[in-house]
Short mmCIF file of C-alpha atoms and ligand atoms in Angstrom, two decimals:
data_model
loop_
_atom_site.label_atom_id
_atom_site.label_comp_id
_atom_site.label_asym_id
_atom_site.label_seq_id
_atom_site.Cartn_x
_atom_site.Cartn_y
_atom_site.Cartn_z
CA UNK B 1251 0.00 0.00 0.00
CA UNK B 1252 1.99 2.74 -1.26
CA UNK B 1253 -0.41 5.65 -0.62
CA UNK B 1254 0.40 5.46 3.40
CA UNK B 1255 3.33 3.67 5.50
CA UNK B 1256 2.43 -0.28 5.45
CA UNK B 1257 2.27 -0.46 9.17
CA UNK B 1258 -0.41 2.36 9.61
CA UNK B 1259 -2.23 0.30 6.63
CA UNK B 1260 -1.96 -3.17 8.43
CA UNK B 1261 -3.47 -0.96 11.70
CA UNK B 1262 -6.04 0.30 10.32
CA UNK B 1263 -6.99 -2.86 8.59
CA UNK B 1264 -6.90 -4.51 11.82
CA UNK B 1265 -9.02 -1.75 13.69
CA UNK B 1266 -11.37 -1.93 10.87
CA UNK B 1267 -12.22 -5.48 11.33
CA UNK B 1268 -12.61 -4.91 15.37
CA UNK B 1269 -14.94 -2.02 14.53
CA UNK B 1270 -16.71 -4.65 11.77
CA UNK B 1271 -17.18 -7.54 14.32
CA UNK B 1272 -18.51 -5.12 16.92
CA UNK B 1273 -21.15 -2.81 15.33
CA UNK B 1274 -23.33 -0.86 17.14
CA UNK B 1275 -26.76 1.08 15.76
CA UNK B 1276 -27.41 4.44 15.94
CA UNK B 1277 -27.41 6.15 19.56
CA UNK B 1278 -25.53 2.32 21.10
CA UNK B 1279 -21.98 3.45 19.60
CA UNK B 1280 -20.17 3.34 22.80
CA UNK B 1281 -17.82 0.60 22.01
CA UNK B 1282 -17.20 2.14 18.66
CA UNK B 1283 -16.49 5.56 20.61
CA UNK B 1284 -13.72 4.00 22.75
CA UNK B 1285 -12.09 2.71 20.15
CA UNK B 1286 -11.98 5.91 18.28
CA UNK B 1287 -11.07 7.36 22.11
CA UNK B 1288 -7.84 4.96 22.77
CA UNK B 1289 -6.93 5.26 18.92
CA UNK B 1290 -6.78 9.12 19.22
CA UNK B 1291 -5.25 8.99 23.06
CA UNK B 1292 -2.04 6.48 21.79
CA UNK B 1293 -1.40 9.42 19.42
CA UNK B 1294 -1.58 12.04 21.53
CA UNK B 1295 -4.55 13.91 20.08
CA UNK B 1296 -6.68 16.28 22.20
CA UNK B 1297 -10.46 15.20 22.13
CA UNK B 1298 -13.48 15.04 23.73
CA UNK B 1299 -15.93 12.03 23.82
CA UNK B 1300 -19.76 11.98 24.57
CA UNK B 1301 -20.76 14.57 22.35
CA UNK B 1302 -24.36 14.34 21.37
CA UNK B 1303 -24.85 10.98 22.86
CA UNK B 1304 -21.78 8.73 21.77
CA UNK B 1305 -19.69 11.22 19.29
CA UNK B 1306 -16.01 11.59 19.74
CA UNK B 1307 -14.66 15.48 18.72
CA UNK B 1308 -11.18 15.53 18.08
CA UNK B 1309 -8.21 18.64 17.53
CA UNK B 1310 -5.15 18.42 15.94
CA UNK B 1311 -3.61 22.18 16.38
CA UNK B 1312 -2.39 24.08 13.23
CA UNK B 1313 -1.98 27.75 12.57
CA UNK B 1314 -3.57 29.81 15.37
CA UNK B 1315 -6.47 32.48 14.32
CA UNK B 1316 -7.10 30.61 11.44
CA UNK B 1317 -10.80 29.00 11.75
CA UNK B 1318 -10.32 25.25 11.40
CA UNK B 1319 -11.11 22.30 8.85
CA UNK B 1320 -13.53 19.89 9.94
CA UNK B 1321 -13.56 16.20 8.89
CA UNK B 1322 -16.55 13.92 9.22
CA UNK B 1323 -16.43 10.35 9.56
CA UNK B 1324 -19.78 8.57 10.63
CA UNK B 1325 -19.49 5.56 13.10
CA UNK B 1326 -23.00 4.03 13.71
CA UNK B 1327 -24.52 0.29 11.81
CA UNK B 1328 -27.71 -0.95 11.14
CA UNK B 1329 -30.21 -3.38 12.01
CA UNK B 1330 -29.74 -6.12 9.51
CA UNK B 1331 -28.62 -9.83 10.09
CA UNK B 1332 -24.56 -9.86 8.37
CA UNK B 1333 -24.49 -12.84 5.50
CA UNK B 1334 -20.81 -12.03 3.96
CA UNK B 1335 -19.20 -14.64 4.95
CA UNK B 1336 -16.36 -12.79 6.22
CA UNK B 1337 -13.79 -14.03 8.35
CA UNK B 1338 -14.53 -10.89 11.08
CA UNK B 1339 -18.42 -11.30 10.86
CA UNK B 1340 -20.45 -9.32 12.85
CA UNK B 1341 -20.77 -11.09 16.41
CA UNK B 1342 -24.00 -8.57 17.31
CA UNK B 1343 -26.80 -10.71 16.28
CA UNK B 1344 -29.01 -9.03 13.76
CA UNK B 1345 -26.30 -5.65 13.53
CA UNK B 1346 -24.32 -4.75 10.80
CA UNK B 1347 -22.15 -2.16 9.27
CA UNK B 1348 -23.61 -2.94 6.54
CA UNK B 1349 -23.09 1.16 5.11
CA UNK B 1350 -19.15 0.90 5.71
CA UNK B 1351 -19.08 3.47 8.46
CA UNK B 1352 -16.56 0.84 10.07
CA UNK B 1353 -14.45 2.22 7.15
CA UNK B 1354 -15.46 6.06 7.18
CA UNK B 1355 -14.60 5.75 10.96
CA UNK B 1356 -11.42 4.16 10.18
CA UNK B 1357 -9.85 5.98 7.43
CA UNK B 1358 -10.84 9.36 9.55
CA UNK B 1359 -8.29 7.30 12.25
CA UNK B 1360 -5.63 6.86 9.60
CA UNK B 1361 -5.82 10.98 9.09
CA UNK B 1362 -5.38 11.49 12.31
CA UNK B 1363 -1.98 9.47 12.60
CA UNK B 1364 -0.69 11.28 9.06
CA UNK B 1365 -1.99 14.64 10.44
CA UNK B 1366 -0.50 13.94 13.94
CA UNK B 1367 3.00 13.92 12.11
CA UNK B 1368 3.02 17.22 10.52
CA UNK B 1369 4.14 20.43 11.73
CA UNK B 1370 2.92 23.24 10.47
CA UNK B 1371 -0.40 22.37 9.51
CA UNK B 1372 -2.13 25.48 8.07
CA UNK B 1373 -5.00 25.65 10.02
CA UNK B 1374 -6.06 23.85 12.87
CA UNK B 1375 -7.86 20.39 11.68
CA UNK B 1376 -11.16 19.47 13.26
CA UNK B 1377 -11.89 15.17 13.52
CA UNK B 1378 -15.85 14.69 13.54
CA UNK B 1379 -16.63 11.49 14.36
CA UNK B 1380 -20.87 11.32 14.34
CA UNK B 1381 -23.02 8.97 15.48
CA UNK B 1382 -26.76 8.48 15.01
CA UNK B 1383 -26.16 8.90 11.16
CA UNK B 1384 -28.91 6.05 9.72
CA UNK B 1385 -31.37 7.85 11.85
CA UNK B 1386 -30.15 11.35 10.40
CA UNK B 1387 -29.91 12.88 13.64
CA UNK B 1388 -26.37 12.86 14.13
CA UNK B 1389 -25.72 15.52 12.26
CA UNK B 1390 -27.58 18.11 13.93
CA UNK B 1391 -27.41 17.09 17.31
CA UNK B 1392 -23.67 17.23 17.03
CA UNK B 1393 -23.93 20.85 15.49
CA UNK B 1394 -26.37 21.88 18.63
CA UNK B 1395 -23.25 20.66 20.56
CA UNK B 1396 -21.08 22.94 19.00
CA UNK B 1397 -19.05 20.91 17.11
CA UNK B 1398 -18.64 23.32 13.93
CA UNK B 1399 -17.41 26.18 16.79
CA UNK B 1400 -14.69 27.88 15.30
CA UNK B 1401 -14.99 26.06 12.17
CA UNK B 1402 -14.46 27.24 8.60
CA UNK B 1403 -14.79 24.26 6.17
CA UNK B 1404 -16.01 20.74 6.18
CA UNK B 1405 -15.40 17.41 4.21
CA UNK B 1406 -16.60 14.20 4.48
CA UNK B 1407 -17.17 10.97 2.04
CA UNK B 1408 -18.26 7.68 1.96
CA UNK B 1409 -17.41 4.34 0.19
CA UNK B 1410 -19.03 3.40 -3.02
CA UNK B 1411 -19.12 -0.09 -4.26
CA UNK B 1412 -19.88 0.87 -7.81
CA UNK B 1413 -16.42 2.70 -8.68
CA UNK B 1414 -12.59 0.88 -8.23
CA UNK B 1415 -10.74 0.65 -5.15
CA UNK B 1416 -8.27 3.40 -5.49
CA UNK B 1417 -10.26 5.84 -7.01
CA UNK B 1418 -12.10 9.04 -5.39
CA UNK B 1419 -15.27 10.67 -6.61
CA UNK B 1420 -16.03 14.11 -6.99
CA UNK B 1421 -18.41 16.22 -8.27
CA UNK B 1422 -19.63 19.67 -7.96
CA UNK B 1423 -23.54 19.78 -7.60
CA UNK B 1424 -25.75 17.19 -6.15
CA UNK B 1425 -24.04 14.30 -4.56
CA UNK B 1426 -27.43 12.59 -2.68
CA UNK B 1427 -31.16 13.36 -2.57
CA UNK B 1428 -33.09 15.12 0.36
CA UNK B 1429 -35.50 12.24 2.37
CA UNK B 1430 -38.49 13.36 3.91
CA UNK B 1431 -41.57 10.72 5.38
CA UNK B 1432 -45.26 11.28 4.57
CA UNK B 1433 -48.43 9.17 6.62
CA UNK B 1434 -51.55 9.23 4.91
CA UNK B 1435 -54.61 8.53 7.08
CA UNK B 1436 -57.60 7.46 5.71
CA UNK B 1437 -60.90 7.08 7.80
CA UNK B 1438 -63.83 5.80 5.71
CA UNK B 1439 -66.61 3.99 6.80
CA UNK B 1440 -66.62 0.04 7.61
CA UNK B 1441 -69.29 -2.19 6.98
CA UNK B 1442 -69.97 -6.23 6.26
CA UNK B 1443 -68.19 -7.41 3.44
CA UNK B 1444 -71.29 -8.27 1.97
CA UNK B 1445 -72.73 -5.27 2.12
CA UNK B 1446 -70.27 -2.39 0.66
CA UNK B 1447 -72.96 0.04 -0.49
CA UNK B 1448 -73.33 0.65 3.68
CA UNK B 1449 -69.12 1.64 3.74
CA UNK B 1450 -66.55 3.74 2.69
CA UNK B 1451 -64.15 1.29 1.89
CA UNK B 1452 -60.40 2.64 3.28
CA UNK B 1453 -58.94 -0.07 1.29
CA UNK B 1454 -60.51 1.08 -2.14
CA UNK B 1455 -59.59 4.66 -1.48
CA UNK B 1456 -55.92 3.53 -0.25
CA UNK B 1457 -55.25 1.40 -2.98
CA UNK B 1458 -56.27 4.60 -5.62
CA UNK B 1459 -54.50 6.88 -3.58
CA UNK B 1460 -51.41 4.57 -4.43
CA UNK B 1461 -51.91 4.85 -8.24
CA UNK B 1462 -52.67 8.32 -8.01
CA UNK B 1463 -49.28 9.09 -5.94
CA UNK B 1464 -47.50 7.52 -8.78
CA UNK B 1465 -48.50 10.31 -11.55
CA UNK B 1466 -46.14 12.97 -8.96
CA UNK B 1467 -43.06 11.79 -10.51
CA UNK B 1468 -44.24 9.91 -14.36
CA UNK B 1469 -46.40 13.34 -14.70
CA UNK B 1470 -45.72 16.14 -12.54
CA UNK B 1471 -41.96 16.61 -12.50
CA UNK B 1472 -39.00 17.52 -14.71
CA UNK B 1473 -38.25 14.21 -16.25
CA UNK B 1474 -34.42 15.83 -16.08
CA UNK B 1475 -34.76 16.41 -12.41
CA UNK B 1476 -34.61 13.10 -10.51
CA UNK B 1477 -37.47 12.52 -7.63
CA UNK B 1478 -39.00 9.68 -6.00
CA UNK B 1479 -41.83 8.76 -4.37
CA UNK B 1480 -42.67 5.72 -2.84
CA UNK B 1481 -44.97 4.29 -0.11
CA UNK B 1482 -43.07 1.51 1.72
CA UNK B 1483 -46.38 0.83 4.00
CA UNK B 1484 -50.18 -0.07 3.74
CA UNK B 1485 -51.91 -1.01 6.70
CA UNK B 1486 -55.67 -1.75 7.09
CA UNK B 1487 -58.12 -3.98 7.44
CA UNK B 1488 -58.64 -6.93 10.58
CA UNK B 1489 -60.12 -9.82 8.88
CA UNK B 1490 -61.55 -10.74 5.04
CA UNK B 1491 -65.41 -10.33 5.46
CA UNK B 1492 -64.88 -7.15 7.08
CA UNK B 1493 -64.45 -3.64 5.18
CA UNK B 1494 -61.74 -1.62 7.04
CA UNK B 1495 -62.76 2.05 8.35
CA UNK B 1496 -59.75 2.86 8.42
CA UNK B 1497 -56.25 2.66 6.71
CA UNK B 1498 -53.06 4.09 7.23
CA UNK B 1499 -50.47 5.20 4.29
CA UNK B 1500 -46.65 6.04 5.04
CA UNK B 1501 -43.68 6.28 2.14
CA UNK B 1502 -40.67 8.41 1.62
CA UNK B 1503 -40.09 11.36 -0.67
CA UNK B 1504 -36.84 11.97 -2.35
CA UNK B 1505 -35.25 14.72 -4.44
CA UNK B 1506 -32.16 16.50 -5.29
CA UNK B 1507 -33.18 19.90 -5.72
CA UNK B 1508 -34.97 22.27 -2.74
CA UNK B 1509 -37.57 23.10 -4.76
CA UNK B 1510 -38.64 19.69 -6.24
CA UNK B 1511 -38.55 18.49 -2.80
CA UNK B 1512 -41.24 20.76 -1.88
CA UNK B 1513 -43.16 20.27 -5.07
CA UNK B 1514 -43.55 16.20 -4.70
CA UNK B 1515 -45.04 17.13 -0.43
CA UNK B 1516 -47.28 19.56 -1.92
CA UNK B 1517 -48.65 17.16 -4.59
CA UNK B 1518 -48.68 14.06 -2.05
CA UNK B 1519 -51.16 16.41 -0.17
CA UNK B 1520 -52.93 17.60 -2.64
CA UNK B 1521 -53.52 14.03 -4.11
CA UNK B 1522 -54.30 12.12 -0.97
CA UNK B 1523 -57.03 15.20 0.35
CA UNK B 1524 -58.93 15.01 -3.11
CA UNK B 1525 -58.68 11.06 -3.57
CA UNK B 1526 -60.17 11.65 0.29
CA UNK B 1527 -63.15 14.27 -1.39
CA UNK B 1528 -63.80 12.09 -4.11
CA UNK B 1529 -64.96 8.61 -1.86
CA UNK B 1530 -65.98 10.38 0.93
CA UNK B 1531 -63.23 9.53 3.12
CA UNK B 1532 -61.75 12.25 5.52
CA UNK B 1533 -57.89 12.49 4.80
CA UNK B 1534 -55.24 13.14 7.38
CA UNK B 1535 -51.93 13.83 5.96
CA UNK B 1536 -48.40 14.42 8.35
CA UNK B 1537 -45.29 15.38 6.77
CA UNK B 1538 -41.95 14.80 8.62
CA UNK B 1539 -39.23 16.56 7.23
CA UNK B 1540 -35.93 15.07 7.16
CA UNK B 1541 -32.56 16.04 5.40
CA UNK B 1542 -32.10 18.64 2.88
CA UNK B 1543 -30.56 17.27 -0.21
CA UNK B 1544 -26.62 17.01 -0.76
CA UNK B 1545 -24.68 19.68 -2.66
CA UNK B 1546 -21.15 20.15 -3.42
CA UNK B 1547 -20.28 23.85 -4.78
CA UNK B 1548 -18.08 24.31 -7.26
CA UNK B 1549 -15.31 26.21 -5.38
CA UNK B 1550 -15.15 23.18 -2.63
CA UNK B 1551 -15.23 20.50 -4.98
CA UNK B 1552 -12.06 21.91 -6.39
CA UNK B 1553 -10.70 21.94 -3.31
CA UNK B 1554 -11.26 18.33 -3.00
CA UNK B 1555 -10.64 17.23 -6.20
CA UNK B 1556 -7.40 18.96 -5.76
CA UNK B 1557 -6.84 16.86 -2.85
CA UNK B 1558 -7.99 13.88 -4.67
CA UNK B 1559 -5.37 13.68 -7.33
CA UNK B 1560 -2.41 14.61 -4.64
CA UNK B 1561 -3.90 11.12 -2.89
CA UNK B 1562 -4.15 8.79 -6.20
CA UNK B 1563 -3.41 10.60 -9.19
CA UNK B 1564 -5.32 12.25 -11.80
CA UNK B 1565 -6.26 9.05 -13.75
CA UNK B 1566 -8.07 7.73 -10.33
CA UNK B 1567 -9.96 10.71 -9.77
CA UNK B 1568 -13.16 10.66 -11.52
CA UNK B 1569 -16.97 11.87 -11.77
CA UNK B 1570 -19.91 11.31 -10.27
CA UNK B 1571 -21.84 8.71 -11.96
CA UNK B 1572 -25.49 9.62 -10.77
CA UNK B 1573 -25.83 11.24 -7.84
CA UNK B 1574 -27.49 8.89 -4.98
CA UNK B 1575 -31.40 9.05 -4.22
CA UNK B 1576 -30.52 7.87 -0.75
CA UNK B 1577 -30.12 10.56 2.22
CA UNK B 1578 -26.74 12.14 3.92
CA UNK B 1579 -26.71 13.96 7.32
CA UNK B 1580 -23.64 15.47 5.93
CA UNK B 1581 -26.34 17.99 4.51
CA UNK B 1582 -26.79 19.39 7.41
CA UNK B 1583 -23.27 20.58 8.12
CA UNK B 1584 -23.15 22.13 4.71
CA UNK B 1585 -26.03 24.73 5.53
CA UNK B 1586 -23.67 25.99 8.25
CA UNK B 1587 -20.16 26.36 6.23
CA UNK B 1588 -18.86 25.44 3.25
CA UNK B 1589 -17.55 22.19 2.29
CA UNK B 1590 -17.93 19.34 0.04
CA UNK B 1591 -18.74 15.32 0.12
CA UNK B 1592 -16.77 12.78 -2.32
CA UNK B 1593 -16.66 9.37 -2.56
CA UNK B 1594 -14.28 6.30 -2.10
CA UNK B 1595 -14.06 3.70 -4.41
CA UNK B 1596 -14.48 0.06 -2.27
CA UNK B 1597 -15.69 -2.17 -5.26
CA UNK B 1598 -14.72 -5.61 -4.21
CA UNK B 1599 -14.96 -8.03 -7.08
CA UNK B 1600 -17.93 -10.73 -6.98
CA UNK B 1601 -19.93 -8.37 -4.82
CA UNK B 1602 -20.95 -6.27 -6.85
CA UNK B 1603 -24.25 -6.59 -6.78
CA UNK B 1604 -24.29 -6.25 -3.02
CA UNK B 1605 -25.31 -2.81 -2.36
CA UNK B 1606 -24.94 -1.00 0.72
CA UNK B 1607 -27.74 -1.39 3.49
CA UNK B 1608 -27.02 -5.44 1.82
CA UNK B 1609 -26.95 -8.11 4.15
CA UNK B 1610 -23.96 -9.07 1.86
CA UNK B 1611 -22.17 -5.87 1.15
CA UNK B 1612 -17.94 -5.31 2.28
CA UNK B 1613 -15.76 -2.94 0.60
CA UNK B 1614 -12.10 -3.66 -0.62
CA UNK B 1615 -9.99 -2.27 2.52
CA UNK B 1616 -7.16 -0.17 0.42
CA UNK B 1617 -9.87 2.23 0.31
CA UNK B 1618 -9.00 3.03 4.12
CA UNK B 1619 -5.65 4.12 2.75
CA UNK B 1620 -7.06 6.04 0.30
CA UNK B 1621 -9.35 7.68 2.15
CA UNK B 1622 -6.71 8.41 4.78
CA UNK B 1623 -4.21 10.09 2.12
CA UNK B 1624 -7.43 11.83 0.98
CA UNK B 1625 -8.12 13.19 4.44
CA UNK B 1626 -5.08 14.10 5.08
CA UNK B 1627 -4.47 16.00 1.56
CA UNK B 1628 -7.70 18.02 1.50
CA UNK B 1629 -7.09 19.31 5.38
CA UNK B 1630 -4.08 21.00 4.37
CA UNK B 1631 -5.58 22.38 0.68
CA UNK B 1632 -8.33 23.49 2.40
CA UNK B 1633 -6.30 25.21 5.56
CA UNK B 1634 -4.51 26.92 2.86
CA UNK B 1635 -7.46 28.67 1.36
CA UNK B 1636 -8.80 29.58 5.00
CA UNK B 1637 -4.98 30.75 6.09
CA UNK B 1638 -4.68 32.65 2.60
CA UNK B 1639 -8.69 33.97 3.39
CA UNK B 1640 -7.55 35.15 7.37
CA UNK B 1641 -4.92 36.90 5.82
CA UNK B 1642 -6.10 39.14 3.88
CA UNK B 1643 -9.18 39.66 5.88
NI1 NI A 556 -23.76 5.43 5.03
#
């Protein structure tokens, strides 16, 4: 592993595997957290643990009265049963990292040794490491915390099974969609399933309200602007000679841009309240907002893409694909200050059609060094730009 030293690379590979074997879902990360802790504490690094529940904040110093660079790594797994096969399989029945925040977590460790080693750093350097992420909580509650304080620019990734170990990601624009719930209540009229002139069936109206909700996207939006929704739930309905009263709708709304986002909530309500007039049925429709979508601007995805190609070279550095319809807390830090969100390359062959939140997905582990040199790279780029910014402020 020629990016880093081969004995940080064989400890991080190592640590990676502990974190693997020992996952931990969102809010529970307190194994994960000191780990991170005694990692950070062998190298000397100043930081503070039980930050917005299990969160570890860590400060490496650099160049005082310049406002630091913050790097995120998330830490938290997920409920699913682990089916890889892999020698350092989960031992948490039913929890995996099955997103690769064992790796995020990790590399973010590696940075800290390189960074730990260099005088002179620019600007101070900020470690992040977040739990509660799957929940997309994490993010904020570590921001109420005050974990940006005295912070000028952020940057953060995450692995990617569709692109080559050794490559990085970048894009300027939108990197992953906002994702925002909706619950549809229906309450109709039940009646004997013989006689369904006496009802208002909530199944009937349910089941159109379903077809109806998929005209938002096929009809209603910019075919070039990418949106989804979908309703992941349907419940109604206690036994088959029975029409239910009552039914209950709940799905997820997803979009890249701010203003999409708002158009699909606006037509879920407007199509579930006059599906609702049509039958009869009163409608009862709750929105719960979740994160904003994910965008890189242009100035800070030069920044990292300039730190990209110091880490693996020009040829490995490459663009975004499509962007991702799934949600990022990350988002959240980016309303606050500038920064920007690539991606790591972790493709491991014959698993590629595992996808993450997979019962079955791993990554190739030389992204850890790459996302270490990465780390590493883009904290002094970007202290640069904030030391050349304090300076002739
Ligand atoms: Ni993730």
């Amino acid at each position: 592993m020629a990016l880093i030293a081969p004995e940080l690379y064989d400890r991080l590979v190592v640590l990676r595997r502990t974190l693997h074997q020992y996952p931990e879902l969102s809010g529970q990360e307190t194994r994960t957290a000191s780990a991170i802790g005694k990692f950070l504490y062998d190298l000397g690094i100043h930081h503070r643990m039980n930050i917005a529940g299990h969160g570890v904040v860590a400060d490496i110093p650099g160049d005082s009265g310049v406002p630091c660079v913050v790097l995120r790594a998330d830490m938290d797994a997920l409920p699913i049963q682990e089916e890889t096969g892999l020698e350092f399989l989960s031992v948490h029945h039913g929890v995996m990292h099955a997103c690769g925040h064992d790796g995020h977590t990790t590399m973010l460790l590696g940075a800290a040794a390189l960074l730990s080693q260099e005088p002179d750093l620019p600007a101070p350097v900020r470690l992040i490491f977040q739990p509660a992420e799957e929940k997309g909580t994490g993010a904020i509650a570590m921001i109420k915390e005050g974990a940006l304080d005295g912070a000028g620019l952020i940057f953060g990734g995450h692995l990617d099974r569709h692109y080559h170990p050794g490559t990085i990601v970048v894009s300027e624009g939108p990197v992953n969609a906002s994702s925002d719930n909706f619950a549809v209540e229906i309450i109709g009229q039940g009646a004997h399933g013989a006689r369904p002139h006496e009802s208002i069936d909530a199944v009937v109206v349910g089941s159109l309200m379903i077809m109806a909700l998929q005209t938002i996207v096929s009809r209603e939006v910019d075919p070039a602007r990418p949106s989804v929704v979908s309703v992941g739930q349907f419940h109604a309905g206690t036994a088959p000679n029975v029409i239910a009263g009552q039914a209950k709708l709940e799905g997820t709304v997803r979009a890249q841009d701010p203003a999409v986002r708002q158009q699909l909530l606006n037509s879920v309500r407007r199509i579930a309240e006059s599906i609702g007039q049509l039958h009869g049925a009163k409608i009862y429709v709750t929105v719960t907002e979740g994160t904003p979508p994910l965008v890189n601007d242009a100035v800070m995805a030069g920044l990292a893409r300039r730190a990209a190609i110091e880490a693996v070279g020009e040829a490995n550095v490459l663009p975004l694909k499509t962007a991702n319809m799934g949600a990022e807390d990350f988002s959240y830090y980016l309303e606050k200050i500038p920064g920007a969100y690539v991606r790591f390359g972790g493709q491991v062959p014959g698993r590629e059609g595992y996808p993450a939140h997979s019962s079955k997905f791993d990554f190739d582990e030389e992204a850890l060094a790459v996302g270490a040199a990465y780390y590493r790279a883009i904290a002094r780029i970007a202290g640069q730009q904030l030391r050349q910014h304090a300076a002739s402020s």
